[in-house]
PDB file of C-alpha atoms and ligand atoms in Angstrom:
ATOM      1  CA  UNK A   1       0.187  -0.064  -0.007  1.00 46.00           C
ATOM      2  CA  UNK A   2       1.050   3.290  -0.542  1.00 48.00           C
ATOM      3  CA  UNK A   3      -0.471   5.946   1.334  1.00 56.00           C
ATOM      4  CA  UNK A   4       2.456   8.670   1.241  1.00 73.00           C
ATOM      5  CA  UNK A   5       1.727  12.053  -0.162  1.00 84.00           C
ATOM      6  CA  UNK A   6       3.237  12.538  -3.153  1.00 88.00           C
ATOM      7  CA  UNK A   7       4.548  15.474  -3.666  1.00 91.00           C
ATOM      8  CA  UNK A   8       4.246  18.113  -7.112  1.00 93.00           C
ATOM      9  CA  UNK A   9       6.470  20.321  -7.914  1.00 95.00           C
ATOM     10  CA  UNK A  10       5.249  23.932  -8.251  1.00 95.00           C
ATOM     11  CA  UNK A  11       7.379  24.219 -11.818  1.00 97.00           C
ATOM     12  CA  UNK A  12       5.197  21.588 -13.018  1.00 96.00           C
ATOM     13  CA  UNK A  13       2.483  23.391 -12.431  1.00 96.00           C
ATOM     14  CA  UNK A  14       4.106  26.652 -13.889  1.00 97.00           C
ATOM     15  CA  UNK A  15       5.132  24.718 -16.715  1.00 96.00           C
ATOM     16  CA  UNK A  16       1.822  23.095 -17.624  1.00 95.00           C
ATOM     17  CA  UNK A  17       0.206  26.655 -16.691  1.00 95.00           C
ATOM     18  CA  UNK A  18      -2.850  26.348 -14.685  1.00 93.00           C
ATOM     19  CA  UNK A  19      -3.547  24.066 -11.661  1.00 93.00           C
ATOM     20  CA  UNK A  20      -6.266  20.876 -12.934  1.00 92.00           C
ATOM     21  CA  UNK A  21      -6.351  17.264 -11.732  1.00 92.00           C
ATOM     22  CA  UNK A  22      -4.471  15.159 -14.806  1.00 92.00           C
ATOM     23  CA  UNK A  23      -1.456  16.893 -14.806  1.00 95.00           C
ATOM     24  CA  UNK A  24      -0.742  15.630 -11.391  1.00 95.00           C
ATOM     25  CA  UNK A  25      -2.148  12.254 -12.229  1.00 95.00           C
ATOM     26  CA  UNK A  26       0.236  12.172 -15.099  1.00 95.00           C
ATOM     27  CA  UNK A  27       3.113  13.110 -13.448  1.00 97.00           C
ATOM     28  CA  UNK A  28       2.319  10.477 -10.528  1.00 96.00           C
ATOM     29  CA  UNK A  29       1.877   7.619 -13.297  1.00 97.00           C
ATOM     30  CA  UNK A  30       5.783   8.594 -14.499  1.00 97.00           C
ATOM     31  CA  UNK A  31       6.514   8.131 -11.235  1.00 97.00           C
ATOM     32  CA  UNK A  32       4.773   5.063 -10.572  1.00 97.00           C
ATOM     33  CA  UNK A  33       6.186   3.516 -14.174  1.00 98.00           C
ATOM     34  CA  UNK A  34       9.964   5.001 -12.759  1.00 98.00           C
ATOM     35  CA  UNK A  35       9.303   2.874  -9.522  1.00 97.00           C
ATOM     36  CA  UNK A  36       8.565   0.026 -11.409  1.00 98.00           C
ATOM     37  CA  UNK A  37      11.405   0.000 -13.861  1.00 98.00           C
ATOM     38  CA  UNK A  38      13.771   1.170 -10.889  1.00 98.00           C
ATOM     39  CA  UNK A  39      14.725   3.785 -12.871  1.00 98.00           C
ATOM     40  CA  UNK A  40      15.257   7.698 -12.307  1.00 97.00           C
ATOM     41  CA  UNK A  41      14.294  10.611 -14.441  1.00 97.00           C
ATOM     42  CA  UNK A  42      15.723  10.592 -17.909  1.00 96.00           C
ATOM     43  CA  UNK A  43      18.427  13.284 -17.868  1.00 95.00           C
ATOM     44  CA  UNK A  44      19.214  12.727 -21.298  1.00 92.00           C
ATOM     45  CA  UNK A  45      17.297  10.128 -23.420  1.00 93.00           C
ATOM     46  CA  UNK A  46      17.849   7.507 -21.201  1.00 96.00           C
ATOM     47  CA  UNK A  47      14.036   6.259 -20.886  1.00 98.00           C
ATOM     48  CA  UNK A  48      11.540   6.523 -23.794  1.00 98.00           C
ATOM     49  CA  UNK A  49       7.743   7.161 -23.785  1.00 98.00           C
ATOM     50  CA  UNK A  50       4.849   6.431 -25.483  1.00 97.00           C
ATOM     51  CA  UNK A  51       1.613   8.239 -24.515  1.00 95.00           C
ATOM     52  CA  UNK A  52      -1.785   6.850 -25.278  1.00 94.00           C
ATOM     53  CA  UNK A  53      -3.836  10.052 -25.097  1.00 89.00           C
ATOM     54  CA  UNK A  54      -4.759  12.329 -27.992  1.00 79.00           C
ATOM     55  CA  UNK A  55      -5.981  16.029 -27.974  1.00 76.00           C
ATOM     56  CA  UNK A  56      -9.314  14.943 -26.098  1.00 71.00           C
ATOM     57  CA  UNK A  57     -10.617  17.413 -22.983  1.00 65.00           C
ATOM     58  CA  UNK A  58      -9.889  16.225 -19.581  1.00 66.00           C
ATOM     59  CA  UNK A  59      -7.274  13.334 -20.889  1.00 76.00           C
ATOM     60  CA  UNK A  60      -4.622  15.760 -22.799  1.00 85.00           C
ATOM     61  CA  UNK A  61      -3.334  17.427 -19.715  1.00 91.00           C
ATOM     62  CA  UNK A  62      -1.926  14.538 -18.177  1.00 93.00           C
ATOM     63  CA  UNK A  63       1.035  13.997 -20.551  1.00 94.00           C
ATOM     64  CA  UNK A  64       2.408  17.278 -19.181  1.00 95.00           C
ATOM     65  CA  UNK A  65       2.416  15.638 -15.301  1.00 96.00           C
ATOM     66  CA  UNK A  66       4.196  12.321 -17.349  1.00 97.00           C
ATOM     67  CA  UNK A  67       6.695  14.286 -19.235  1.00 97.00           C
ATOM     68  CA  UNK A  68       7.577  16.648 -15.666  1.00 97.00           C
ATOM     69  CA  UNK A  69       7.968  13.039 -13.719  1.00 97.00           C
ATOM     70  CA  UNK A  70       9.963  11.286 -16.611  1.00 98.00           C
ATOM     71  CA  UNK A  71      12.259  13.586 -18.229  1.00 98.00           C
ATOM     72  CA  UNK A  72      10.928  11.975 -21.562  1.00 97.00           C
ATOM     73  CA  UNK A  73       9.649  15.191 -23.386  1.00 96.00           C
ATOM     74  CA  UNK A  74       9.157  16.070 -27.652  1.00 93.00           C
ATOM     75  CA  UNK A  75      12.126  18.553 -27.088  1.00 93.00           C
ATOM     76  CA  UNK A  76      14.358  15.889 -26.421  1.00 93.00           C
ATOM     77  CA  UNK A  77      13.191  13.793 -28.828  1.00 92.00           C
ATOM     78  CA  UNK A  78      12.283  10.448 -26.385  1.00 95.00           C
ATOM     79  CA  UNK A  79       8.255  10.968 -26.234  1.00 95.00           C
ATOM     80  CA  UNK A  80       5.527  10.252 -28.729  1.00 93.00           C
ATOM     81  CA  UNK A  81       2.068  10.411 -28.662  1.00 92.00           C
ATOM     82  CA  UNK A  82       0.146   7.193 -29.812  1.00 93.00           C
ATOM     83  CA  UNK A  83      -3.275   8.739 -29.914  1.00 91.00           C
ATOM     84  CA  UNK A  84      -5.346   5.796 -28.917  1.00 92.00           C
ATOM     85  CA  UNK A  85      -7.748   8.428 -26.529  1.00 89.00           C
ATOM     86  CA  UNK A  86      -6.626   6.702 -23.688  1.00 91.00           C
ATOM     87  CA  UNK A  87      -4.949   7.684 -20.274  1.00 92.00           C
ATOM     88  CA  UNK A  88      -2.009   4.998 -20.468  1.00 96.00           C
ATOM     89  CA  UNK A  89       1.936   5.482 -20.818  1.00 97.00           C
ATOM     90  CA  UNK A  90       4.344   3.425 -21.833  1.00 98.00           C
ATOM     91  CA  UNK A  91       7.556   3.849 -20.292  1.00 98.00           C
ATOM     92  CA  UNK A  92      10.774   1.523 -21.913  1.00 98.00           C
ATOM     93  CA  UNK A  93      14.228   1.906 -19.863  1.00 98.00           C
ATOM     94  CA  UNK A  94      16.770   2.441 -23.131  1.00 97.00           C
ATOM     95  CA  UNK A  95      19.439   0.423 -21.559  1.00 96.00           C
ATOM     96  CA  UNK A  96      18.219  -2.846 -20.216  1.00 97.00           C
ATOM     97  CA  UNK A  97      14.773  -2.642 -22.823  1.00 98.00           C
ATOM     98  CA  UNK A  98      12.554  -3.120 -19.680  1.00 98.00           C
ATOM     99  CA  UNK A  99       9.153  -1.851 -20.828  1.00 98.00           C
ATOM    100  CA  UNK A 100       5.994  -1.189 -17.959  1.00 98.00           C
ATOM    101  CA  UNK A 101       2.445  -0.095 -19.003  1.00 98.00           C
ATOM    102  CA  UNK A 102       0.571   1.741 -16.937  1.00 98.00           C
ATOM    103  CA  UNK A 103      -2.486   2.981 -17.216  1.00 97.00           C
ATOM    104  CA  UNK A 104      -5.308   5.061 -15.562  1.00 94.00           C
ATOM    105  CA  UNK A 105      -8.074   2.081 -13.080  1.00 95.00           C
ATOM    106  CA  UNK A 106     -11.152   3.025 -15.429  1.00 94.00           C
ATOM    107  CA  UNK A 107     -13.294   2.656 -11.840  1.00 93.00           C
ATOM    108  CA  UNK A 108     -11.009   5.947 -10.928  1.00 90.00           C
ATOM    109  CA  UNK A 109     -11.383   7.420 -14.294  1.00 88.00           C
ATOM    110  CA  UNK A 110     -14.363   7.221 -14.518  1.00 90.00           C
ATOM    111  CA  UNK A 111     -15.723   9.145 -11.481  1.00 88.00           C
ATOM    112  CA  UNK A 112     -13.100  11.646 -12.334  1.00 85.00           C
ATOM    113  CA  UNK A 113     -14.948  12.144 -15.281  1.00 84.00           C
ATOM    114  CA  UNK A 114     -17.850  12.386 -13.093  1.00 87.00           C
ATOM    115  CA  UNK A 115     -16.648  15.117 -10.990  1.00 86.00           C
ATOM    116  CA  UNK A 116     -17.318  18.917 -10.565  1.00 87.00           C
ATOM    117  CA  UNK A 117     -14.664  19.792 -12.382  1.00 84.00           C
ATOM    118  CA  UNK A 118     -14.977  17.903 -15.690  1.00 86.00           C
ATOM    119  CA  UNK A 119     -18.808  19.079 -15.335  1.00 88.00           C
ATOM    120  CA  UNK A 120     -17.543  22.326 -15.337  1.00 86.00           C
ATOM    121  CA  UNK A 121     -14.861  21.750 -18.315  1.00 87.00           C
ATOM    122  CA  UNK A 122     -17.887  20.645 -20.660  1.00 86.00           C
ATOM    123  CA  UNK A 123     -19.793  23.712 -20.407  1.00 89.00           C
ATOM    124  CA  UNK A 124     -16.713  25.112 -21.601  1.00 89.00           C
ATOM    125  CA  UNK A 125     -14.992  26.994 -18.418  1.00 86.00           C
ATOM    126  CA  UNK A 126     -11.195  27.004 -18.664  1.00 89.00           C
ATOM    127  CA  UNK A 127      -9.816  25.296 -15.906  1.00 87.00           C
ATOM    128  CA  UNK A 128      -7.612  28.756 -15.280  1.00 89.00           C
ATOM    129  CA  UNK A 129     -11.494  29.816 -14.420  1.00 89.00           C
ATOM    130  CA  UNK A 130     -12.727  27.341 -12.099  1.00 87.00           C
ATOM    131  CA  UNK A 131     -12.310  27.560  -8.240  1.00 89.00           C
ATOM    132  CA  UNK A 132      -9.598  26.383  -6.220  1.00 88.00           C
ATOM    133  CA  UNK A 133     -12.529  25.126  -3.672  1.00 90.00           C
ATOM    134  CA  UNK A 134     -12.907  22.439  -7.324  1.00 85.00           C
ATOM    135  CA  UNK A 135      -9.703  22.177  -8.270  1.00 88.00           C
ATOM    136  CA  UNK A 136      -7.790  21.871  -4.683  1.00 91.00           C
ATOM    137  CA  UNK A 137      -9.492  19.073  -3.157  1.00 88.00           C
ATOM    138  CA  UNK A 138      -9.034  17.234  -6.440  1.00 89.00           C
ATOM    139  CA  UNK A 139      -5.111  17.288  -6.858  1.00 91.00           C
ATOM    140  CA  UNK A 140      -4.805  16.847  -2.936  1.00 92.00           C
ATOM    141  CA  UNK A 141      -6.644  13.259  -3.871  1.00 90.00           C
ATOM    142  CA  UNK A 142      -4.578  13.347  -6.675  1.00 90.00           C
ATOM    143  CA  UNK A 143      -1.677  13.211  -4.267  1.00 92.00           C
ATOM    144  CA  UNK A 144      -2.414  11.051  -1.909  1.00 93.00           C
ATOM    145  CA  UNK A 145      -4.452   8.213  -3.590  1.00 92.00           C
ATOM    146  CA  UNK A 146      -3.179   4.731  -3.296  1.00 94.00           C
ATOM    147  CA  UNK A 147      -1.093   4.226  -6.662  1.00 93.00           C
ATOM    148  CA  UNK A 148      -2.796   0.986  -7.127  1.00 94.00           C
ATOM    149  CA  UNK A 149      -6.603   2.735  -7.216  1.00 94.00           C
ATOM    150  CA  UNK A 150      -4.953   5.256  -9.591  1.00 95.00           C
ATOM    151  CA  UNK A 151      -3.469   2.917 -12.174  1.00 96.00           C
ATOM    152  CA  UNK A 152      -3.111  -0.705 -13.140  1.00 97.00           C
ATOM    153  CA  UNK A 153       0.833  -1.529 -13.288  1.00 98.00           C
ATOM    154  CA  UNK A 154       1.725  -3.890 -15.926  1.00 98.00           C
ATOM    155  CA  UNK A 155       4.551  -6.919 -15.404  1.00 98.00           C
ATOM    156  CA  UNK A 156       7.710  -5.828 -16.831  1.00 98.00           C
ATOM    157  CA  UNK A 157       8.020  -6.788 -20.628  1.00 98.00           C
ATOM    158  CA  UNK A 158      10.631  -6.501 -23.237  1.00 98.00           C
ATOM    159  CA  UNK A 159       9.919  -3.252 -25.609  1.00 98.00           C
ATOM    160  CA  UNK A 160      12.519  -2.642 -28.790  1.00 96.00           C
ATOM    161  CA  UNK A 161      12.522   1.284 -29.400  1.00 95.00           C
ATOM    162  CA  UNK A 162      14.134   2.706 -32.689  1.00 89.00           C
ATOM    163  CA  UNK A 163      15.498   6.295 -31.841  1.00 86.00           C
ATOM    164  CA  UNK A 164      15.151   8.823 -34.522  1.00 77.00           C
ATOM    165  CA  UNK A 165      18.271   9.355 -35.733  1.00 81.00           C
ATOM    166  CA  UNK A 166      19.573  12.762 -35.165  1.00 81.00           C
ATOM    167  CA  UNK A 167      22.116  14.726 -36.859  1.00 86.00           C
ATOM    168  CA  UNK A 168      25.000  17.657 -36.437  1.00 89.00           C
ATOM    169  CA  UNK A 169      25.178  18.183 -39.808  1.00 93.00           C
ATOM    170  CA  UNK A 170      23.812  21.356 -41.055  1.00 94.00           C
ATOM    171  CA  UNK A 171      23.726  23.438 -44.741  1.00 94.00           C
ATOM    172  CA  UNK A 172      22.816  26.875 -45.135  1.00 96.00           C
ATOM    173  CA  UNK A 173      19.412  27.281 -47.454  1.00 96.00           C
ATOM    174  CA  UNK A 174      20.270  28.272 -50.973  1.00 96.00           C
ATOM    175  CA  UNK A 175      17.275  30.057 -50.892  1.00 96.00           C
ATOM    176  CA  UNK A 176      16.874  31.457 -47.401  1.00 97.00           C
ATOM    177  CA  UNK A 177      19.703  31.301 -46.082  1.00 97.00           C
ATOM    178  CA  UNK A 178      18.721  30.055 -42.534  1.00 97.00           C
ATOM    179  CA  UNK A 179      20.815  27.098 -41.018  1.00 96.00           C
ATOM    180  CA  UNK A 180      18.785  23.867 -41.915  1.00 95.00           C
ATOM    181  CA  UNK A 181      20.001  20.409 -40.773  1.00 94.00           C
ATOM    182  CA  UNK A 182      21.214  18.005 -43.090  1.00 90.00           C
ATOM    183  CA  UNK A 183      18.425  14.737 -42.420  1.00 89.00           C
ATOM    184  CA  UNK A 184      15.491  17.264 -42.999  1.00 90.00           C
ATOM    185  CA  UNK A 185      16.866  19.902 -46.323  1.00 92.00           C
ATOM    186  CA  UNK A 186      16.061  18.934 -49.752  1.00 93.00           C
ATOM    187  CA  UNK A 187      18.485  19.053 -52.918  1.00 93.00           C
ATOM    188  CA  UNK A 188      16.467  20.622 -55.810  1.00 92.00           C
ATOM    189  CA  UNK A 189      18.469  21.270 -59.118  1.00 92.00           C
ATOM    190  CA  UNK A 190      21.749  20.515 -57.121  1.00 93.00           C
ATOM    191  CA  UNK A 191      20.968  23.115 -54.756  1.00 95.00           C
ATOM    192  CA  UNK A 192      20.278  22.394 -51.086  1.00 95.00           C
ATOM    193  CA  UNK A 193      17.292  23.944 -49.456  1.00 96.00           C
ATOM    194  CA  UNK A 194      15.241  24.029 -46.451  1.00 97.00           C
ATOM    195  CA  UNK A 195      11.431  21.786 -46.969  1.00 96.00           C
ATOM    196  CA  UNK A 196       9.552  25.534 -46.989  1.00 96.00           C
ATOM    197  CA  UNK A 197      11.793  26.831 -49.384  1.00 96.00           C
ATOM    198  CA  UNK A 198      11.427  23.727 -51.694  1.00 94.00           C
ATOM    199  CA  UNK A 199       8.066  23.990 -51.887  1.00 93.00           C
ATOM    200  CA  UNK A 200       7.606  27.758 -52.688  1.00 86.00           C
TER     201      UNK A 200
HETATM  202 ZN1  LIG B   1      -4.420  21.089 -16.878  1.00 52.04          ZN
HETATM  203 ZN1  LIG B   2      15.392  27.684 -46.944  1.00 52.04          ZN
END
């Protein structure tokens, strides 16, 4: 039983932009996956994240929490969205190829979707305009809820991940003169151009 209250760092709320329950739940999903794998936050690209959610209301915020906890981010290129419309993640330790899937328990998710917060969101009230009296108890609940009530946690399984190839090779685009990396430039009439210039 995990009855310890988990602290969500203030910078994660600042990065996310508003207070909502989905970001902290995502943060906890990331922590739960890292605990299961026995790994620390990814400083470089030690971990890789597959997030199963997509641009649905009442769910998309979850991914910002997962990214904050795991250090798997779009900027570093070790996160991707599968757009399955589900609040679940697969976290992979790239060194050992160990992976774990953490998904929101249907019973907990259903309760969250029936909350006053989500009812207000359905009426198009933006999260920043929802009263703290409505939001804060949900965040507190997300911090202290037993992780087995929040999540279903898979056994560890093996997963191969092919990382997109990066490059330090670059060129000046022959048209706009901006710097463009080799793997995203094109050769047209013998000249290196960037994609937007190639489409003009
Ligand atoms: Zn949010
Ligand atoms: Zn160009």
